[in-house]
Amino acid sequence: MAAEPPPSSFSYRTTGSTCLHPLSQLLGIPLDQVNFVACQLFALCAAFWFRIYLTPCKTSSKVRHAFATLLGIYFSIFCFGWYSIHLFVLVLMCYGIMVTASVSNVHRFSFFVAMGYLTICHISRIYIFHYGILTTDFSGPLMIVTQKITTLAFQVHDGSGGRAEDLSAEQRRLAVKVKPTFLEYLSYLLNFMSVIAGPCNNFNDYVAFIEGRHVHMKLLEVNWKQSTSCSFPEPSPTGAVIRKLCITLVSLLLFLTLTKTFPVTCLIDDWFVHEANFLTRLFYLYVVTQASKPKYYFAWTLADAVNNAAGFGFSGVDKNGDFCWDLLSNLNIRKIETATSFKMYLANWNIQTAAWLKCVCYERVPWYPTVLTFVLSALWHGVYPGYYFTFLTGVLVTSAARAVRNNCRHYFLSSRAAKGIYDVVTWTVTQLAVSYTVAPFILLAVEPTISLYRSMYFYLHIISLLIILFLPAKPQAHTQRQPQTLNSRNKEKTY
């Protein structure tokens, strides 16, 4: 792994604005990260203003689209400088495809152009940036835009070029019947609420939000019934925003303390590789990977709060009758930290990216959907070898975990004590398996990954292979296997 540059030069590595460089030096935080946080905090304030003063009942949808777009473009230039050109070029190229390609091919052309351009940018960064420099870079917004471009293209195809009987209920609901205008396309891809950190969302939901139909649409989806009034309520996102900002603050504090105390370099120290015993290595691996999470908790929760502050992200009503603002949530921290299966962990981590993978790959490919989905996920993340170690290991672990669960879980459901023991054991195994699997994702390079896995004796690879080879991948004894149709596969498989 390449050596990191000294702090003085580290903070200057940005093509964006340098006006916050004094603050970067004062805090000892790279300028790229300071610019990112500054833009997100400004976006949070702008989002409240947008919801209060540019309400749909007083402002036309064109004005709302234009404001959201222009501010998003400014944020892109502020954070990434001339690198933001990549963002604009990709958007313009794919809009050209949107208006010229037939609905039967628009999804294919958009997917290959967007993913191809993103991959070229990923490859170029290998020769510009060194391994280990984990600062904000222009590929992040490019990855979000790629998700949105391909999602919209597939939904346009579903709305005009696909047969209704071939679509799932979710695909029919999200299908876009009419191609978007240029302003709608720009606003959806470059709006200030999601251009920096996402998350990806559906075009119909975004347009309904801009036009003021978002909340009412979601209430109708859950069959909202008014007992005392014929009008719809106007739920406020303030409570949800405050709660998410508190999570953001805690995540930031953990990032500034825990992450710096247990850096990823701990996993390639001579002491760790050559002297520590296996259990110590296992413990340190768990702690280091746990310490890498707060930056994701911070960025994704803050992005969710920004969208909610603007009035976007309402998802309906929960079982207690309370209004929910989790339509755009990218993670569920409580379920991640208490996950008792690999499937449960993945289902609550990077939720919107998982939904995108399901939309453009898992539901579409006729063969090996799990494997191809992991490959696409790795390609979308970048071309660092560590990503491919992680996702290929993930295929093995997912298959092994499914086999163990289907063959063993029903034996522990006879009593509360047995179920409790099963949950404790599966929680421990899940957390250690996730740590082992994602370690290459944060190490990035080949040499440290091989060094780490060799020091761990490739134990999880070996165990997973043995399980797959010798444990039958049968369904649980009390379930009956159903024929694999498109809709049944959509419901029962994850990635």
PDB file of N, CA and C in Angstrom, residues 35-103:
ATOM      1  N   ASN A  35     -15.358  20.545   2.735  1.00  0.00           N
ATOM      2  CA  ASN A  35     -16.264  21.047   1.691  1.00  0.00           C
ATOM      3  C   ASN A  35     -17.549  20.223   1.624  1.00  0.00           C
ATOM      4  N   PHE A  36     -17.401  18.916   1.742  1.00  0.00           N
ATOM      5  CA  PHE A  36     -18.571  18.035   1.705  1.00  0.00           C
ATOM      6  C   PHE A  36     -19.544  18.359   2.845  1.00  0.00           C
ATOM      7  N   VAL A  37     -19.023  18.437   4.064  1.00  0.00           N
ATOM      8  CA  VAL A  37     -19.890  18.709   5.212  1.00  0.00           C
ATOM      9  C   VAL A  37     -20.506  20.100   5.111  1.00  0.00           C
ATOM     10  N   ALA A  38     -19.719  21.078   4.662  1.00  0.00           N
ATOM     11  CA  ALA A  38     -20.238  22.442   4.523  1.00  0.00           C
ATOM     12  C   ALA A  38     -21.400  22.489   3.536  1.00  0.00           C
ATOM     13  N   CYS A  39     -21.253  21.809   2.409  1.00  0.00           N
ATOM     14  CA  CYS A  39     -22.331  21.782   1.409  1.00  0.00           C
ATOM     15  C   CYS A  39     -23.573  21.089   1.955  1.00  0.00           C
ATOM     16  N   GLN A  40     -23.384  20.005   2.678  1.00  0.00           N
ATOM     17  CA  GLN A  40     -24.539  19.295   3.219  1.00  0.00           C
ATOM     18  C   GLN A  40     -25.253  20.110   4.286  1.00  0.00           C
ATOM     19  N   LEU A  41     -24.494  20.837   5.113  1.00  0.00           N
ATOM     20  CA  LEU A  41     -25.138  21.690   6.124  1.00  0.00           C
ATOM     21  C   LEU A  41     -25.864  22.860   5.471  1.00  0.00           C
ATOM     22  N   PHE A  42     -25.257  23.430   4.430  1.00  0.00           N
ATOM     23  CA  PHE A  42     -25.935  24.496   3.695  1.00  0.00           C
ATOM     24  C   PHE A  42     -27.177  23.945   2.993  1.00  0.00           C
ATOM     25  N   ALA A  43     -27.062  22.735   2.457  1.00  0.00           N
ATOM     26  CA  ALA A  43     -28.213  22.098   1.810  1.00  0.00           C
ATOM     27  C   ALA A  43     -29.339  21.865   2.809  1.00  0.00           C
ATOM     28  N   LEU A  44     -28.987  21.539   4.057  1.00  0.00           N
ATOM     29  CA  LEU A  44     -30.004  21.339   5.085  1.00  0.00           C
ATOM     30  C   LEU A  44     -30.786  22.630   5.334  1.00  0.00           C
ATOM     31  N   CYS A  45     -30.076  23.732   5.441  1.00  0.00           N
ATOM     32  CA  CYS A  45     -30.747  25.030   5.626  1.00  0.00           C
ATOM     33  C   CYS A  45     -31.579  25.391   4.406  1.00  0.00           C
ATOM     34  N   ALA A  46     -30.999  25.174   3.222  1.00  0.00           N
ATOM     35  CA  ALA A  46     -31.721  25.478   1.989  1.00  0.00           C
ATOM     36  C   ALA A  46     -32.963  24.606   1.850  1.00  0.00           C
ATOM     37  N   ALA A  47     -32.896  23.378   2.350  1.00  0.00           N
ATOM     38  CA  ALA A  47     -34.032  22.473   2.253  1.00  0.00           C
ATOM     39  C   ALA A  47     -35.204  22.979   3.082  1.00  0.00           C
ATOM     40  N   PHE A  48     -34.926  23.448   4.305  1.00  0.00           N
ATOM     41  CA  PHE A  48     -36.001  24.031   5.114  1.00  0.00           C
ATOM     42  C   PHE A  48     -36.608  25.235   4.401  1.00  0.00           C
ATOM     43  N   TRP A  49     -35.762  26.100   3.853  1.00  0.00           N
ATOM     44  CA  TRP A  49     -36.253  27.283   3.126  1.00  0.00           C
ATOM     45  C   TRP A  49     -37.070  26.856   1.920  1.00  0.00           C
ATOM     46  N   PHE A  50     -36.602  25.838   1.211  1.00  0.00           N
ATOM     47  CA  PHE A  50     -37.295  25.331   0.028  1.00  0.00           C
ATOM     48  C   PHE A  50     -38.696  24.845   0.385  1.00  0.00           C
ATOM     49  N   ARG A  51     -38.818  24.133   1.503  1.00  0.00           N
ATOM     50  CA  ARG A  51     -40.123  23.591   1.903  1.00  0.00           C
ATOM     51  C   ARG A  51     -41.077  24.682   2.377  1.00  0.00           C
ATOM     52  N   ILE A  52     -40.534  25.723   3.038  1.00  0.00           N
ATOM     53  CA  ILE A  52     -41.398  26.751   3.632  1.00  0.00           C
ATOM     54  C   ILE A  52     -41.772  27.836   2.631  1.00  0.00           C
ATOM     55  N   TYR A  53     -40.808  28.262   1.804  1.00  0.00           N
ATOM     56  CA  TYR A  53     -41.044  29.431   0.945  1.00  0.00           C
ATOM     57  C   TYR A  53     -41.282  29.093  -0.528  1.00  0.00           C
ATOM     58  N   LEU A  54     -40.912  27.900  -0.945  1.00  0.00           N
ATOM     59  CA  LEU A  54     -41.199  27.488  -2.327  1.00  0.00           C
ATOM     60  C   LEU A  54     -42.162  26.307  -2.307  1.00  0.00           C
ATOM     61  N   THR A  55     -43.246  26.477  -1.569  1.00  0.00           N
ATOM     62  CA  THR A  55     -44.227  25.401  -1.457  1.00  0.00           C
ATOM     63  C   THR A  55     -44.933  25.187  -2.787  1.00  0.00           C
ATOM     64  N   PRO A  56     -45.364  23.970  -3.089  1.00  0.00           N
ATOM     65  CA  PRO A  56     -46.034  23.694  -4.360  1.00  0.00           C
ATOM     66  C   PRO A  56     -47.314  24.497  -4.574  1.00  0.00           C
ATOM     67  N   CYS A  57     -47.990  24.855  -3.471  1.00  0.00           N
ATOM     68  CA  CYS A  57     -49.245  25.597  -3.624  1.00  0.00           C
ATOM     69  C   CYS A  57     -49.012  27.051  -4.014  1.00  0.00           C
ATOM     70  N   LYS A  58     -47.792  27.576  -3.797  1.00  0.00           N
ATOM     71  CA  LYS A  58     -47.495  28.969  -4.123  1.00  0.00           C
ATOM     72  C   LYS A  58     -46.499  29.112  -5.273  1.00  0.00           C
ATOM     73  N   THR A  59     -45.790  28.048  -5.587  1.00  0.00           N
ATOM     74  CA  THR A  59     -44.724  28.114  -6.585  1.00  0.00           C
ATOM     75  C   THR A  59     -44.932  27.045  -7.637  1.00  0.00           C
ATOM     76  N   SER A  60     -44.695  27.391  -8.890  1.00  0.00           N
ATOM     77  CA  SER A  60     -44.871  26.418  -9.967  1.00  0.00           C
ATOM     78  C   SER A  60     -43.801  25.337  -9.884  1.00  0.00           C
ATOM     79  N   SER A  61     -44.113  24.176 -10.442  1.00  0.00           N
ATOM     80  CA  SER A  61     -43.164  23.063 -10.417  1.00  0.00           C
ATOM     81  C   SER A  61     -41.904  23.404 -11.200  1.00  0.00           C
ATOM     82  N   LYS A  62     -42.014  24.246 -12.248  1.00  0.00           N
ATOM     83  CA  LYS A  62     -40.832  24.624 -13.022  1.00  0.00           C
ATOM     84  C   LYS A  62     -39.851  25.432 -12.181  1.00  0.00           C
ATOM     85  N   VAL A  63     -40.365  26.310 -11.334  1.00  0.00           N
ATOM     86  CA  VAL A  63     -39.497  27.103 -10.465  1.00  0.00           C
ATOM     87  C   VAL A  63     -38.818  26.201  -9.443  1.00  0.00           C
ATOM     88  N   ARG A  64     -39.569  25.274  -8.881  1.00  0.00           N
ATOM     89  CA  ARG A  64     -38.984  24.344  -7.910  1.00  0.00           C
ATOM     90  C   ARG A  64     -37.917  23.468  -8.561  1.00  0.00           C
ATOM     91  N   HIS A  65     -38.199  22.977  -9.754  1.00  0.00           N
ATOM     92  CA  HIS A  65     -37.207  22.193 -10.493  1.00  0.00           C
ATOM     93  C   HIS A  65     -35.949  23.029 -10.755  1.00  0.00           C
ATOM     94  N   ALA A  66     -36.139  24.251 -11.214  1.00  0.00           N
ATOM     95  CA  ALA A  66     -35.001  25.100 -11.596  1.00  0.00           C
ATOM     96  C   ALA A  66     -34.140  25.446 -10.376  1.00  0.00           C
ATOM     97  N   PHE A  67     -34.777  25.805  -9.255  1.00  0.00           N
ATOM     98  CA  PHE A  67     -34.020  26.149  -8.054  1.00  0.00           C
ATOM     99  C   PHE A  67     -33.211  24.951  -7.562  1.00  0.00           C
ATOM    100  N   ALA A  68     -33.856  23.794  -7.485  1.00  0.00           N
ATOM    101  CA  ALA A  68     -33.177  22.589  -7.004  1.00  0.00           C
ATOM    102  C   ALA A  68     -31.994  22.235  -7.903  1.00  0.00           C
ATOM    103  N   THR A  69     -32.164  22.430  -9.220  1.00  0.00           N
ATOM    104  CA  THR A  69     -31.107  22.091 -10.174  1.00  0.00           C
ATOM    105  C   THR A  69     -29.931  23.046 -10.067  1.00  0.00           C
ATOM    106  N   LEU A  70     -30.202  24.339 -10.074  1.00  0.00           N
ATOM    107  CA  LEU A  70     -29.122  25.331 -10.055  1.00  0.00           C
ATOM    108  C   LEU A  70     -28.295  25.242  -8.775  1.00  0.00           C
ATOM    109  N   LEU A  71     -28.960  25.041  -7.651  1.00  0.00           N
ATOM    110  CA  LEU A  71     -28.222  24.924  -6.396  1.00  0.00           C
ATOM    111  C   LEU A  71     -27.399  23.632  -6.372  1.00  0.00           C
ATOM    112  N   GLY A  72     -27.952  22.572  -6.937  1.00  0.00           N
ATOM    113  CA  GLY A  72     -27.203  21.320  -7.017  1.00  0.00           C
ATOM    114  C   GLY A  72     -25.964  21.448  -7.886  1.00  0.00           C
ATOM    115  N   ILE A  73     -26.077  22.160  -9.011  1.00  0.00           N
ATOM    116  CA  ILE A  73     -24.921  22.392  -9.883  1.00  0.00           C
ATOM    117  C   ILE A  73     -23.857  23.202  -9.139  1.00  0.00           C
ATOM    118  N   TYR A  74     -24.288  24.199  -8.383  1.00  0.00           N
ATOM    119  CA  TYR A  74     -23.333  25.011  -7.619  1.00  0.00           C
ATOM    120  C   TYR A  74     -22.595  24.153  -6.589  1.00  0.00           C
ATOM    121  N   PHE A  75     -23.322  23.303  -5.879  1.00  0.00           N
ATOM    122  CA  PHE A  75     -22.685  22.423  -4.898  1.00  0.00           C
ATOM    123  C   PHE A  75     -21.640  21.526  -5.562  1.00  0.00           C
ATOM    124  N   SER A  76     -21.974  21.003  -6.738  1.00  0.00           N
ATOM    125  CA  SER A  76     -21.040  20.124  -7.455  1.00  0.00           C
ATOM    126  C   SER A  76     -19.753  20.854  -7.789  1.00  0.00           C
ATOM    127  N   ILE A  77     -19.880  22.062  -8.297  1.00  0.00           N
ATOM    128  CA  ILE A  77     -18.690  22.848  -8.662  1.00  0.00           C
ATOM    129  C   ILE A  77     -17.904  23.239  -7.423  1.00  0.00           C
ATOM    130  N   PHE A  78     -18.600  23.610  -6.341  1.00  0.00           N
ATOM    131  CA  PHE A  78     -17.920  23.996  -5.097  1.00  0.00           C
ATOM    132  C   PHE A  78     -17.087  22.840  -4.550  1.00  0.00           C
ATOM    133  N   CYS A  79     -17.636  21.634  -4.570  1.00  0.00           N
ATOM    134  CA  CYS A  79     -16.949  20.478  -3.981  1.00  0.00           C
ATOM    135  C   CYS A  79     -15.891  19.889  -4.898  1.00  0.00           C
ATOM    136  N   PHE A  80     -16.135  19.883  -6.215  1.00  0.00           N
ATOM    137  CA  PHE A  80     -15.283  19.105  -7.105  1.00  0.00           C
ATOM    138  C   PHE A  80     -14.633  19.916  -8.223  1.00  0.00           C
ATOM    139  N   GLY A  81     -14.948  21.196  -8.317  1.00  0.00           N
ATOM    140  CA  GLY A  81     -14.299  22.026  -9.319  1.00  0.00           C
ATOM    141  C   GLY A  81     -14.500  21.500 -10.730  1.00  0.00           C
ATOM    142  N   TRP A  82     -13.421  21.460 -11.506  1.00  0.00           N
ATOM    143  CA  TRP A  82     -13.565  21.062 -12.913  1.00  0.00           C
ATOM    144  C   TRP A  82     -13.908  19.584 -13.059  1.00  0.00           C
ATOM    145  N   TYR A  83     -13.690  18.779 -12.017  1.00  0.00           N
ATOM    146  CA  TYR A  83     -14.096  17.369 -12.108  1.00  0.00           C
ATOM    147  C   TYR A  83     -15.614  17.220 -12.243  1.00  0.00           C
ATOM    148  N   SER A  84     -16.367  18.231 -11.829  1.00  0.00           N
ATOM    149  CA  SER A  84     -17.830  18.156 -11.962  1.00  0.00           C
ATOM    150  C   SER A  84     -18.260  18.106 -13.430  1.00  0.00           C
ATOM    151  N   ILE A  85     -17.351  18.443 -14.347  1.00  0.00           N
ATOM    152  CA  ILE A  85     -17.663  18.333 -15.778  1.00  0.00           C
ATOM    153  C   ILE A  85     -18.058  16.902 -16.130  1.00  0.00           C
ATOM    154  N   HIS A  86     -17.405  15.933 -15.490  1.00  0.00           N
ATOM    155  CA  HIS A  86     -17.754  14.529 -15.741  1.00  0.00           C
ATOM    156  C   HIS A  86     -19.229  14.274 -15.449  1.00  0.00           C
ATOM    157  N   LEU A  87     -19.709  14.876 -14.393  1.00  0.00           N
ATOM    158  CA  LEU A  87     -21.105  14.721 -13.998  1.00  0.00           C
ATOM    159  C   LEU A  87     -22.030  15.274 -15.072  1.00  0.00           C
ATOM    160  N   PHE A  88     -21.724  16.480 -15.523  1.00  0.00           N
ATOM    161  CA  PHE A  88     -22.582  17.144 -16.497  1.00  0.00           C
ATOM    162  C   PHE A  88     -22.522  16.466 -17.859  1.00  0.00           C
ATOM    163  N   VAL A  89     -21.343  15.999 -18.255  1.00  0.00           N
ATOM    164  CA  VAL A  89     -21.204  15.310 -19.543  1.00  0.00           C
ATOM    165  C   VAL A  89     -22.038  14.034 -19.560  1.00  0.00           C
ATOM    166  N   LEU A  90     -21.964  13.255 -18.484  1.00  0.00           N
ATOM    167  CA  LEU A  90     -22.733  12.013 -18.421  1.00  0.00           C
ATOM    168  C   LEU A  90     -24.235  12.288 -18.464  1.00  0.00           C
ATOM    169  N   VAL A  91     -24.670  13.301 -17.732  1.00  0.00           N
ATOM    170  CA  VAL A  91     -26.095  13.647 -17.718  1.00  0.00           C
ATOM    171  C   VAL A  91     -26.570  14.045 -19.117  1.00  0.00           C
ATOM    172  N   LEU A  92     -25.802  14.880 -19.805  1.00  0.00           N
ATOM    173  CA  LEU A  92     -26.207  15.337 -21.134  1.00  0.00           C
ATOM    174  C   LEU A  92     -26.182  14.194 -22.146  1.00  0.00           C
ATOM    175  N   MET A  93     -25.171  13.328 -22.076  1.00  0.00           N
ATOM    176  CA  MET A  93     -25.114  12.190 -22.992  1.00  0.00           C
ATOM    177  C   MET A  93     -26.332  11.283 -22.807  1.00  0.00           C
ATOM    178  N   CYS A  94     -26.668  10.997 -21.571  1.00  0.00           N
ATOM    179  CA  CYS A  94     -27.764  10.067 -21.318  1.00  0.00           C
ATOM    180  C   CYS A  94     -29.121  10.705 -21.586  1.00  0.00           C
ATOM    181  N   TYR A  95     -29.225  12.034 -21.477  1.00  0.00           N
ATOM    182  CA  TYR A  95     -30.489  12.649 -21.883  1.00  0.00           C
ATOM    183  C   TYR A  95     -30.650  12.553 -23.402  1.00  0.00           C
ATOM    184  N   GLY A  96     -29.534  12.673 -24.129  1.00  0.00           N
ATOM    185  CA  GLY A  96     -29.594  12.477 -25.575  1.00  0.00           C
ATOM    186  C   GLY A  96     -30.095  11.085 -25.913  1.00  0.00           C
ATOM    187  N   ILE A  97     -29.639  10.083 -25.159  1.00  0.00           N
ATOM    188  CA  ILE A  97     -30.133   8.719 -25.369  1.00  0.00           C
ATOM    189  C   ILE A  97     -31.615   8.629 -25.018  1.00  0.00           C
ATOM    190  N   MET A  98     -32.005   9.297 -23.941  1.00  0.00           N
ATOM    191  CA  MET A  98     -33.395   9.241 -23.490  1.00  0.00           C
ATOM    192  C   MET A  98     -34.363   9.742 -24.564  1.00  0.00           C
ATOM    193  N   VAL A  99     -33.998  10.822 -25.252  1.00  0.00           N
ATOM    194  CA  VAL A  99     -34.929  11.418 -26.215  1.00  0.00           C
ATOM    195  C   VAL A  99     -34.806  10.821 -27.610  1.00  0.00           C
ATOM    196  N   THR A 100     -33.711  10.137 -27.917  1.00  0.00           N
ATOM    197  CA  THR A 100     -33.526   9.607 -29.267  1.00  0.00           C
ATOM    198  C   THR A 100     -33.730   8.099 -29.364  1.00  0.00           C
ATOM    199  N   ALA A 101     -33.440   7.373 -28.315  1.00  0.00           N
ATOM    200  CA  ALA A 101     -33.564   5.916 -28.373  1.00  0.00           C
ATOM    201  C   ALA A 101     -35.016   5.481 -28.228  1.00  0.00           C
ATOM    202  N   SER A 102     -35.337   4.351 -28.814  1.00  0.00           N
ATOM    203  CA  SER A 102     -36.682   3.791 -28.676  1.00  0.00           C
ATOM    204  C   SER A 102     -36.867   3.257 -27.264  1.00  0.00           C
ATOM    205  N   VAL A 103     -38.118   3.176 -26.817  1.00  0.00           N
ATOM    206  CA  VAL A 103     -38.393   2.723 -25.453  1.00  0.00           C
ATOM    207  C   VAL A 103     -37.984   1.261 -25.272  1.00  0.00           C
TER     208      VAL A 103
END
